[in-house]
GROMACS .gro file of C-alpha atoms in nm:
model
  459
    1MET     CA    1  -2.880   0.390   2.648
    2ALA     CA    2  -2.763   0.089   2.439
    3ASP     CA    3  -2.658  -0.254   2.523
    4GLU     CA    4  -2.292  -0.198   2.427
    5ARG     CA    5  -2.000   0.036   2.307
    6LEU     CA    6  -1.797  -0.067   2.058
    7VAL     CA    7  -1.438   0.182   1.983
    8VAL     CA    8  -1.345   0.247   1.680
    9ILE     CA    9  -0.911   0.415   1.685
   10GLY     CA   10  -0.920   0.581   1.269
   11GLY     CA   11  -1.150   0.697   1.054
   12ASP     CA   12  -1.059   0.578   0.739
   13ALA     CA   13  -1.092   0.193   0.532
   14THR     CA   14  -1.040  -0.003   0.780
   15GLY     CA   15  -1.191   0.169   1.099
   16MET     CA   16  -1.518   0.349   0.903
   17SER     CA   17  -1.581  -0.013   0.757
   18ALA     CA   18  -1.551  -0.182   1.090
   19ALA     CA   19  -1.817   0.074   1.161
   20SER     CA   20  -2.058   0.027   0.907
   21GLN     CA   21  -2.081  -0.316   0.918
   22ALA     CA   22  -2.108  -0.380   1.248
   23ARG     CA   23  -2.349  -0.103   1.222
   24ARG     CA   24  -2.579  -0.277   0.968
   25LEU     CA   25  -2.512  -0.584   1.175
   26LYS     CA   26  -2.693  -0.417   1.537
   27GLY     CA   27  -2.887  -0.139   1.463
   28PRO     CA   28  -2.855   0.193   1.730
   29ASP     CA   29  -3.017   0.034   1.978
   30GLU     CA   30  -2.824  -0.313   2.106
   31LEU     CA   31  -2.469  -0.105   2.001
   32ASP     CA   32  -2.347   0.179   2.067
   33ILE     CA   33  -2.064   0.347   1.794
   34VAL     CA   34  -1.783   0.605   1.889
   35ALA     CA   35  -1.559   0.655   1.640
   36PHE     CA   36  -1.260   0.871   1.655
   37GLU     CA   37  -1.027   1.053   1.305
   38ARG     CA   38  -0.773   1.259   1.392
   39GLY     CA   39  -0.766   1.458   1.055
   40HIS     CA   40  -1.034   1.639   0.875
   41PHE     CA   41  -1.122   1.379   0.607
   42SER     CA   42  -1.260   1.029   0.652
   43SER     CA   43  -1.325   0.721   0.415
   44TYR     CA   44  -1.121   0.884   0.162
   45SER     CA   45  -0.883   0.727  -0.080
   46ALA     CA   46  -0.506   0.706  -0.048
   47CYS     CA   47  -0.394   0.547  -0.264
   48GLY     CA   48  -0.545   0.812  -0.541
   49ILE     CA   49  -0.342   1.086  -0.396
   50PRO     CA   50  -0.138   1.059  -0.702
   51TYR     CA   51  -0.321   1.077  -0.969
   52TRP     CA   52  -0.550   1.315  -0.789
   53VAL     CA   53  -0.194   1.549  -0.720
   54GLY     CA   54  -0.111   1.530  -1.105
   55GLY     CA   55  -0.498   1.615  -1.239
   56ASP     CA   56  -0.562   1.250  -1.289
   57VAL     CA   57  -0.851   1.320  -1.086
   58SER     CA   58  -1.007   1.613  -1.155
   59ASP     CA   59  -1.127   1.741  -0.702
   60ARG     CA   60  -1.022   1.622  -0.383
   61ASP     CA   61  -1.368   1.579  -0.333
   62ASP     CA   62  -1.417   1.244  -0.533
   63LEU     CA   63  -1.167   1.027  -0.349
   64ILE     CA   64  -1.410   1.087  -0.046
   65ALA     CA   65  -1.618   0.727  -0.015
   66ARG     CA   66  -1.823   0.860   0.250
   67THR     CA   67  -1.833   1.192   0.484
   68PRO     CA   68  -1.856   1.254   0.793
   69GLU     CA   69  -2.231   1.353   0.828
   70GLU     CA   70  -2.350   0.996   0.619
   71HIS     CA   71  -2.143   0.855   0.853
   72ARG     CA   72  -2.364   1.009   1.133
   73ALA     CA   73  -2.644   0.969   0.908
   74ARG     CA   74  -2.571   0.634   1.022
   75ALA     CA   75  -2.654   0.643   1.373
   76ILE     CA   76  -2.197   0.617   1.427
   77ASP     CA   77  -2.095   0.860   1.606
   78LEU     CA   78  -1.712   1.015   1.437
   79ARG     CA   79  -1.574   1.224   1.590
   80MET     CA   80  -1.356   1.466   1.327
   81ARG     CA   81  -0.971   1.626   1.459
   82THR     CA   82  -1.027   1.389   1.787
   83GLU     CA   83  -0.684   1.156   1.837
   84VAL     CA   84  -0.719   0.935   2.101
   85THR     CA   85  -0.355   0.956   2.317
   86GLU     CA   86  -0.397   0.672   2.492
   87ILE     CA   87  -0.573   0.337   2.554
   88ASP     CA   88  -0.692   0.140   2.900
   89VAL     CA   89  -0.641  -0.200   2.820
   90ALA     CA   90  -0.790  -0.303   3.230
   91GLY     CA   91  -0.976  -0.055   3.255
   92GLN     CA   92  -1.151  -0.086   2.862
   93ARG     CA   93  -1.118   0.293   2.792
   94VAL     CA   94  -0.936   0.555   2.551
   95ARG     CA   95  -0.829   0.917   2.636
   96ALA     CA   96  -0.911   1.148   2.341
   97LEU     CA   97  -0.819   1.464   2.276
   98ASP     CA   98  -0.950   1.712   2.057
   99ARG     CA   99  -0.688   1.858   1.812
  100ASP     CA  100  -0.896   2.223   1.843
  101SER     CA  101  -1.048   2.279   2.177
  102GLY     CA  102  -0.734   2.127   2.310
  103GLU     CA  103  -1.015   1.947   2.558
  104THR     CA  104  -0.912   1.562   2.646
  105TYR     CA  105  -1.185   1.326   2.779
  106TRP     CA  106  -1.222   0.925   2.861
  107THR     CA  107  -1.437   0.753   2.690
  108ASP     CA  108  -1.532   0.367   2.769
  109PHE     CA  109  -1.575   0.054   2.544
  110ASP     CA  110  -1.699  -0.346   2.486
  111LYS     CA  111  -1.530  -0.342   2.258
  112LEU     CA  112  -1.236  -0.173   2.022
  113VAL     CA  113  -1.097  -0.188   1.708
  114ILE     CA  114  -0.733  -0.020   1.674
  115ALA     CA  115  -0.721   0.142   1.267
  116THR     CA  116  -0.466   0.383   1.302
  117GLY     CA  117  -0.305   0.279   0.959
  118ALA     CA  118   0.079   0.378   0.853
  119ARG     CA  119   0.333   0.657   0.905
  120PRO     CA  120   0.525   0.781   0.587
  121VAL     CA  121   0.931   0.709   0.672
  122ARG     CA  122   1.094   1.069   0.719
  123PRO     CA  123   1.423   0.984   0.838
  124ALA     CA  124   1.545   1.249   1.178
  125LEU     CA  125   1.808   1.404   0.893
  126PRO     CA  126   1.872   1.789   0.841
  127GLY     CA  127   1.639   1.979   0.724
  128MET     CA  128   1.344   1.727   0.670
  129ASP     CA  129   1.149   1.932   0.826
  130ALA     CA  130   1.165   2.240   0.589
  131ALA     CA  131   0.956   2.461   0.405
  132GLY     CA  132   0.873   2.236   0.063
  133VAL     CA  133   0.949   1.890   0.211
  134HIS     CA  134   0.664   1.736   0.182
  135GLY     CA  135   0.533   1.327   0.240
  136VAL     CA  136   0.164   1.216   0.140
  137GLN     CA  137  -0.020   0.962   0.328
  138THR     CA  138  -0.312   1.147   0.350
  139LEU     CA  139  -0.565   1.409   0.247
  140ASP     CA  140  -0.373   1.715   0.455
  141ASP     CA  141  -0.034   1.606   0.311
  142GLY     CA  142  -0.209   1.624  -0.093
  143GLN     CA  143  -0.296   1.992  -0.086
  144ALA     CA  144  -0.009   2.037   0.142
  145LEU     CA  145   0.183   1.959  -0.143
  146LEU     CA  146   0.031   2.101  -0.403
  147ASP     CA  147  -0.020   2.448  -0.259
  148SER     CA  148   0.312   2.403  -0.217
  149LEU     CA  149   0.365   2.351  -0.634
  150GLY     CA  150   0.233   2.626  -0.637
  151ARG     CA  151   0.448   2.847  -0.449
  152ALA     CA  152   0.756   2.675  -0.555
  153PRO     CA  153   0.999   2.935  -0.689
  154GLY     CA  154   1.109   2.704  -0.937
  155ARG     CA  155   1.082   2.375  -1.168
  156ARG     CA  156   1.257   2.138  -0.982
  157ALA     CA  157   1.149   1.904  -0.781
  158VAL     CA  158   1.319   1.541  -0.551
  159VAL     CA  159   1.178   1.216  -0.522
  160VAL     CA  160   1.440   1.077  -0.264
  161GLY     CA  161   1.206   0.711  -0.302
  162ALA     CA  162   1.167   0.498  -0.579
  163GLY     CA  163   0.899   0.281  -0.480
  164TYR     CA  164   0.559   0.308  -0.592
  165ILE     CA  165   0.452   0.605  -0.424
  166GLY     CA  166   0.828   0.773  -0.556
  167VAL     CA  167   0.755   0.653  -0.905
  168GLU     CA  168   0.353   0.764  -0.918
  169MET     CA  169   0.499   1.101  -0.763
  170ALA     CA  170   0.752   1.108  -1.011
  171GLU     CA  171   0.510   1.087  -1.213
  172ALA     CA  172   0.303   1.348  -1.142
  173LEU     CA  173   0.525   1.617  -1.053
  174LEU     CA  174   0.595   1.610  -1.398
  175LYS     CA  175   0.318   1.642  -1.550
  176HIS     CA  176   0.335   1.983  -1.301
  177GLY     CA  177   0.597   2.084  -1.516
  178PHE     CA  178   0.874   2.031  -1.243
  179GLU     CA  179   1.232   1.909  -1.374
  180VAL     CA  180   1.238   1.544  -1.175
  181THR     CA  181   1.491   1.341  -0.942
  182VAL     CA  182   1.440   1.078  -0.815
  183LEU     CA  183   1.739   0.953  -0.599
  184ASN     CA  184   1.713   0.527  -0.509
  185ARG     CA  185   1.922   0.425  -0.270
  186GLY     CA  186   1.845   0.035  -0.398
  187GLU     CA  187   2.033  -0.143  -0.721
  188GLN     CA  188   1.716  -0.061  -0.882
  189PRO     CA  189   1.397   0.236  -0.898
  190MET     CA  190   1.150  -0.102  -0.799
  191ALA     CA  191   1.248  -0.272  -0.506
  192THR     CA  192   0.951  -0.473  -0.465
  193LEU     CA  193   1.094  -0.605  -0.826
  194ASP     CA  194   1.365  -0.770  -0.873
  195PRO     CA  195   1.686  -0.584  -0.977
  196ASP     CA  196   1.664  -0.713  -1.325
  197MET     CA  197   1.319  -0.636  -1.346
  198GLY     CA  198   1.390  -0.280  -1.210
  199ARG     CA  199   1.624  -0.184  -1.420
  200LEU     CA  200   1.329  -0.203  -1.725
  201VAL     CA  201   1.137   0.049  -1.530
  202HIS     CA  202   1.481   0.230  -1.443
  203ASP     CA  203   1.459   0.246  -1.848
  204ALA     CA  204   1.150   0.407  -1.925
  205MET     CA  205   1.157   0.695  -1.602
  206ASP     CA  206   1.466   0.763  -1.818
  207GLY     CA  207   1.339   0.776  -2.159
  208LEU     CA  208   1.030   0.978  -2.000
  209GLY     CA  209   1.267   1.274  -1.860
  210ILE     CA  210   1.318   1.149  -1.517
  211THR     CA  211   1.637   1.088  -1.378
  212THR     CA  212   1.736   0.788  -1.186
  213VAL     CA  213   2.013   0.786  -0.939
  214ASN     CA  214   2.049   0.421  -0.763
  215ARG     CA  215   2.258   0.387  -0.491
  216ALA     CA  216   2.081   0.718  -0.374
  217GLU     CA  217   2.187   0.761   0.026
  218VAL     CA  218   2.013   1.082   0.106
  219THR     CA  219   2.238   1.241   0.400
  220LYS     CA  220   2.055   1.600   0.447
  221ILE     CA  221   1.822   1.868   0.270
  222LEU     CA  222   1.970   2.187   0.221
  223THR     CA  223   1.736   2.499   0.263
  224GLY     CA  224   1.843   2.915   0.230
  225ALA     CA  225   1.768   3.187   0.446
  226ASP     CA  226   1.423   3.132   0.391
  227GLY     CA  227   1.427   2.824   0.572
  228ARG     CA  228   1.292   2.669   0.282
  229VAL     CA  229   1.462   2.382   0.108
  230THR     CA  230   1.733   2.397  -0.182
  231ALA     CA  231   1.935   2.112  -0.236
  232VAL     CA  232   1.889   1.742  -0.115
  233ALA     CA  233   2.217   1.619  -0.010
  234THR     CA  234   2.365   1.277  -0.095
  235ASP     CA  235   2.704   1.118   0.000
  236ASP     CA  236   2.807   1.188  -0.382
  237ALA     CA  237   2.663   1.523  -0.472
  238SER     CA  238   2.416   1.746  -0.397
  239TYR     CA  239   2.086   1.798  -0.562
  240PRO     CA  240   1.874   2.128  -0.674
  241ALA     CA  241   1.553   2.141  -0.526
  242ASP     CA  242   1.235   2.372  -0.517
  243VAL     CA  243   1.064   2.088  -0.378
  244VAL     CA  244   1.108   1.770  -0.196
  245VAL     CA  245   0.821   1.510  -0.253
  246LEU     CA  246   0.913   1.158   0.052
  247GLY     CA  247   0.829   0.831  -0.124
  248ILE     CA  248   1.016   0.570   0.103
  249GLY     CA  249   0.754   0.410   0.255
  250VAL     CA  250   0.570   0.367   0.508
  251ALA     CA  251   0.544   0.210   0.850
  252PRO     CA  252   0.305   0.013   1.094
  253GLU     CA  253   0.146   0.342   1.299
  254THR     CA  254   0.163   0.132   1.631
  255ALA     CA  255   0.303   0.350   1.888
  256LEU     CA  256  -0.048   0.412   2.071
  257ALA     CA  257  -0.048   0.023   2.104
  258ARG     CA  258   0.268  -0.054   2.181
  259ALA     CA  259   0.262   0.209   2.455
  260ALA     CA  260  -0.132  -0.029   2.557
  261GLY     CA  261   0.148  -0.318   2.632
  262LEU     CA  262  -0.044  -0.445   2.263
  263PRO     CA  263   0.132  -0.733   2.058
  264VAL     CA  264   0.366  -0.662   1.797
  265GLY     CA  265   0.516  -0.903   1.583
  266PRO     CA  266   0.923  -0.903   1.331
  267HIS     CA  267   0.808  -0.605   1.133
  268GLY     CA  268   0.585  -0.353   1.389
  269GLY     CA  269   0.264  -0.431   1.299
  270LEU     CA  270   0.042  -0.589   1.543
  271LEU     CA  271  -0.059  -0.940   1.499
  272THR     CA  272  -0.413  -1.057   1.488
  273ASP     CA  273  -0.507  -1.484   1.466
  274LEU     CA  274  -0.758  -1.476   1.129
  275SER     CA  275  -1.115  -1.335   1.258
  276MET     CA  276  -0.833  -1.020   1.328
  277ARG     CA  277  -0.874  -0.954   1.691
  278VAL     CA  278  -0.550  -0.877   1.831
  279VAL     CA  279  -0.415  -1.128   2.053
  280GLY     CA  280  -0.431  -1.217   2.359
  281HIS     CA  281  -0.754  -1.007   2.429
  282ASP     CA  282  -1.100  -1.086   2.346
  283THR     CA  283  -1.281  -0.743   2.257
  284ILE     CA  284  -1.007  -0.636   2.048
  285TRP     CA  285  -1.016  -0.634   1.686
  286ALA     CA  286  -0.752  -0.456   1.467
  287GLY     CA  287  -0.726  -0.402   1.055
  288GLY     CA  288  -0.603  -0.181   0.782
  289ASP     CA  289  -0.240  -0.071   0.728
  290CYS     CA  290  -0.107  -0.125   1.141
  291VAL     CA  291  -0.111  -0.467   1.160
  292GLU     CA  292   0.123  -0.744   0.989
  293VAL     CA  293  -0.080  -1.009   0.806
  294LEU     CA  294  -0.002  -1.429   0.698
  295ASP     CA  295   0.224  -1.410   0.395
  296LEU     CA  296   0.050  -1.772   0.224
  297VAL     CA  297   0.328  -1.782   0.007
  298ALA     CA  298   0.625  -1.739   0.208
  299GLY     CA  299   0.438  -1.872   0.580
  300ARG     CA  300   0.540  -1.535   0.746
  301THR     CA  301   0.364  -1.269   0.863
  302ARG     CA  302   0.528  -0.975   0.646
  303HIS     CA  303   0.325  -0.549   0.628
  304ILE     CA  304   0.182  -0.427   0.381
  305ALA     CA  305  -0.055  -0.069   0.334
  306LEU     CA  306  -0.219  -0.161   0.068
  307GLY     CA  307  -0.637  -0.021   0.074
  308THR     CA  308  -0.741  -0.352  -0.052
  309HIS     CA  309  -0.662  -0.600   0.216
  310ALA     CA  310  -0.737  -0.221   0.436
  311ASN     CA  311  -1.130  -0.235   0.360
  312LYS     CA  312  -1.142  -0.629   0.378
  313HIS     CA  313  -1.038  -0.659   0.713
  314GLY     CA  314  -1.264  -0.349   0.859
  315GLN     CA  315  -1.554  -0.581   0.681
  316ILE     CA  316  -1.478  -0.932   0.843
  317ILE     CA  317  -1.411  -0.703   1.182
  318GLY     CA  318  -1.743  -0.525   1.183
  319SER     CA  319  -1.893  -0.880   1.077
  320ASN     CA  320  -1.676  -1.027   1.319
  321VAL     CA  321  -1.845  -0.731   1.625
  322GLY     CA  322  -2.187  -0.789   1.521
  323GLY     CA  323  -2.258  -1.133   1.594
  324GLY     CA  324  -2.196  -1.259   1.224
  325TYR     CA  325  -1.876  -1.434   1.164
  326GLY     CA  326  -1.548  -1.358   0.897
  327THR     CA  327  -1.188  -1.394   0.835
  328PHE     CA  328  -0.848  -1.330   0.669
  329PRO     CA  329  -0.684  -1.639   0.500
  330GLY     CA  330  -0.354  -1.439   0.452
  331VAL     CA  331  -0.213  -1.273   0.122
  332VAL     CA  332   0.046  -1.377  -0.197
  333GLY     CA  333   0.186  -1.006  -0.228
  334THR     CA  334  -0.023  -0.869  -0.544
  335ALA     CA  335   0.057  -0.497  -0.610
  336VAL     CA  336   0.029  -0.287  -0.875
  337SER     CA  337   0.133   0.062  -1.027
  338LYS     CA  338   0.207   0.326  -1.306
  339VAL     CA  339   0.419   0.549  -1.437
  340CYS     CA  340   0.250   0.740  -1.729
  341ASP     CA  341   0.191   0.421  -1.956
  342LEU     CA  342   0.464   0.207  -1.809
  343GLU     CA  343   0.290  -0.088  -1.557
  344ILE     CA  344   0.452  -0.273  -1.338
  345ALA     CA  345   0.274  -0.545  -1.173
  346ARG     CA  346   0.418  -0.823  -0.900
  347THR     CA  347   0.307  -1.121  -0.682
  348GLY     CA  348   0.453  -1.422  -0.428
  349LEU     CA  349   0.846  -1.409  -0.377
  350ARG     CA  350   1.098  -1.205  -0.501
  351GLU     CA  351   1.433  -1.440  -0.554
  352LYS     CA  352   1.543  -1.253  -0.220
  353ASP     CA  353   1.218  -1.362  -0.037
  354ALA     CA  354   1.235  -1.730  -0.113
  355ARG     CA  355   1.571  -1.764  -0.078
  356ALA     CA  356   1.542  -1.545   0.337
  357VAL     CA  357   1.276  -1.826   0.333
  358GLY     CA  358   1.503  -2.087   0.189
  359LEU     CA  359   1.345  -2.194  -0.071
  360ARG     CA  360   1.532  -2.324  -0.340
  361TYR     CA  361   1.383  -2.174  -0.706
  362VAL     CA  362   1.425  -2.256  -1.097
  363THR     CA  363   1.325  -1.846  -1.306
  364ALA     CA  364   1.187  -1.795  -1.600
  365THR     CA  365   1.150  -1.456  -1.776
  366ILE     CA  366   0.960  -1.382  -2.118
  367GLU     CA  367   0.891  -1.112  -2.362
  368SER     CA  368   0.577  -1.101  -2.560
  369THR     CA  369   0.286  -0.847  -2.656
  370GLY     CA  370  -0.046  -0.782  -2.435
  371ARG     CA  371  -0.213  -0.798  -2.812
  372ALA     CA  372  -0.107  -1.036  -3.109
  373GLY     CA  373   0.121  -0.861  -3.253
  374TYR     CA  374   0.009  -0.877  -3.551
  375TYR     CA  375  -0.317  -0.650  -3.400
  376PRO     CA  376  -0.275  -0.275  -3.338
  377GLY     CA  377  -0.117  -0.156  -3.075
  378ALA     CA  378  -0.013  -0.501  -2.950
  379MET     CA  379   0.332  -0.339  -2.679
  380PRO     CA  380   0.600  -0.528  -2.554
  381MET     CA  381   0.582  -0.722  -2.201
  382THR     CA  382   0.814  -0.893  -1.972
  383VAL     CA  383   0.695  -1.088  -1.791
  384LYS     CA  384   0.921  -1.290  -1.479
  385MET     CA  385   0.803  -1.631  -1.305
  386LEU     CA  386   0.960  -1.794  -0.993
  387ALA     CA  387   0.899  -2.199  -0.933
  388GLU     CA  388   0.980  -2.403  -0.627
  389TYR     CA  389   1.240  -2.650  -0.723
  390ARG     CA  390   1.198  -3.014  -0.874
  391THR     CA  391   0.806  -2.955  -0.736
  392GLY     CA  392   0.757  -2.658  -0.976
  393ARG     CA  393   0.534  -2.524  -0.774
  394LEU     CA  394   0.443  -2.140  -0.839
  395LEU     CA  395   0.609  -1.877  -0.578
  396GLY     CA  396   0.617  -1.533  -0.776
  397VAL     CA  397   0.585  -1.349  -1.099
  398GLN     CA  398   0.630  -1.042  -1.191
  399ILE     CA  399   0.522  -0.804  -1.515
  400VAL     CA  400   0.698  -0.482  -1.601
  401GLY     CA  401   0.518  -0.342  -1.983
  402ARG     CA  402   0.273  -0.165  -2.139
  403GLU     CA  403  -0.116  -0.126  -2.260
  404GLY     CA  404  -0.238  -0.407  -2.069
  405ALA     CA  405  -0.044  -0.538  -1.837
  406ALA     CA  406  -0.045  -0.481  -1.433
  407LYS     CA  407  -0.406  -0.633  -1.397
  408ARG     CA  408  -0.251  -0.984  -1.575
  409VAL     CA  409  -0.079  -1.034  -1.243
  410ASP     CA  410  -0.456  -1.130  -1.095
  411ILE     CA  411  -0.358  -1.513  -1.339
  412ALA     CA  412  -0.111  -1.570  -1.116
  413ALA     CA  413  -0.220  -1.437  -0.799
  414VAL     CA  414  -0.508  -1.696  -0.828
  415ALA     CA  415  -0.264  -1.955  -0.930
  416LEU     CA  416  -0.090  -1.827  -0.648
  417THR     CA  417  -0.352  -1.847  -0.377
  418ALA     CA  418  -0.469  -2.163  -0.543
  419GLY     CA  419  -0.110  -2.371  -0.512
  420MET     CA  420  -0.085  -2.377  -0.800
  421THR     CA  421   0.247  -2.514  -0.984
  422VAL     CA  422   0.341  -2.360  -1.283
  423GLU     CA  423   0.235  -2.691  -1.501
  424GLN     CA  424  -0.127  -2.687  -1.426
  425MET     CA  425  -0.101  -2.337  -1.538
  426THR     CA  426   0.029  -2.444  -1.916
  427ALA     CA  427  -0.355  -2.576  -1.884
  428LEU     CA  428  -0.578  -2.294  -1.787
  429ASP     CA  429  -0.845  -2.153  -1.973
  430LEU     CA  430  -0.768  -1.767  -2.000
  431GLY     CA  431  -0.932  -1.590  -2.267
  432TYR     CA  432  -0.808  -1.474  -2.634
  433ALA     CA  433  -0.903  -1.257  -2.919
  434PRO     CA  434  -0.664  -1.114  -3.104
  435PRO     CA  435  -0.742  -0.710  -2.975
  436PHE     CA  436  -0.619  -0.869  -2.597
  437SER     CA  437  -0.328  -1.105  -2.605
  438PRO     CA  438  -0.146  -1.352  -2.861
  439VAL     CA  439  -0.296  -1.704  -2.889
  440TRP     CA  440  -0.029  -1.789  -2.647
  441ASP     CA  441  -0.161  -1.534  -2.351
  442PRO     CA  442   0.259  -1.402  -2.168
  443VAL     CA  443   0.172  -1.494  -1.861
  444LEU     CA  444   0.106  -1.848  -2.046
  445VAL     CA  445   0.426  -1.855  -2.253
  446ALA     CA  446   0.605  -1.805  -1.909
  447ALA     CA  447   0.506  -2.085  -1.732
  448ARG     CA  448   0.570  -2.272  -2.045
  449LYS     CA  449   0.989  -2.188  -1.957
  450ALA     CA  450   0.934  -2.232  -1.626
  451VAL     CA  451   0.855  -2.632  -1.666
  452GLN     CA  452   1.095  -2.651  -1.883
  453ALA     CA  453   1.366  -2.462  -1.611
  454VAL     CA  454   1.222  -2.697  -1.328
  455ARG     CA  455   1.239  -2.989  -1.503
  456ALA     CA  456   1.557  -2.936  -1.615
  457ALA     CA  457   1.706  -2.871  -1.271
  458GLY     CA  458   1.659  -3.205  -1.183
  459VAL     CA  459   1.836  -3.412  -1.405
   0.00000   0.00000   0.00000
């Protein structure tokens, strides 16, 4: 009998990373580990689902990092298709439901990890549950969508939402030969960018043959006599659809934690300290898409659903549960995506984010190329930079362009984390050769222009 029992709720990135790290530090005689996963798969890349649906990844199993059998071989009792339905904080136990047999039972814990992830936003509108309407959050969702594409009576697809998932799924549907319409409630696609940068994405999507309708508020899903989707309606029009994909975003899955009285923040995510321990609860940790994290630039918590953070959270939690030590200081909000050959990246604050926290700022936008202009294959790139008024502290960067654009945002992410000014950035010793960059990298060109804007604003 082990000295302690760790119970993990959620068998994906954070949960199984935590369980695996704890097992590395403590053997089965010291720590009993029981993990519950309500789905069919463990430790998989949800971020890869659009690329599997689109055919870039040929096999679903390529997205699975570690199977349940592999976890069990490491002395982790992973119980699949088993959903935790209640957390008894005072009694230090959880109630679980076997979704196949219907059996329910309680399991005691000494330490608990909550890694329940996020749920797709699904508005309570007429027809949202109709056949042919799909969210894309799990491998099961991806498989259901692929099956639906094969059964679709026609080749018209509507994507609701134009964020990361929306634009990635638009590309995937385009590759399946569908006529794609994206309905976006915002001013421009990719609300994670400022509208002037989102406009570049809109233009590129139009050039790819994707119809993007902005300021389109969906009011209902229309269905036929067989109950299958036939169109998506807005206040102004109706758009024929043989399949609908919801890309509206996700929200923290914290209903279980809320019911147990655990603290949540303004964005609905669980609140934790630097060690990822739930605030006010010494034996409970949480991480991944169900928590809020500190934005190091804005100084506020926010909800960011990304696999990079989820895996880091798991490692930190597992270290702390297993007797080691780790902390998660926060994020700067870095994310990249693409639609066909257009690369999209951002880090730090948008203009409206800066205004929301009371920061005055200047902006600088430049157009450059990812390689030396004379080198074959040089493609255009637009970089927008925000810097704090007077101090020149870097606040945010957005990049839209072709090959080589997206990962350049990492330069800015490091600069933000270090608290650099745009003037300090101009002296960065970045790699240069004509196949990879102009003499002045586009990020540094934007920094130079931002320096000028800071100086002009201070006059």
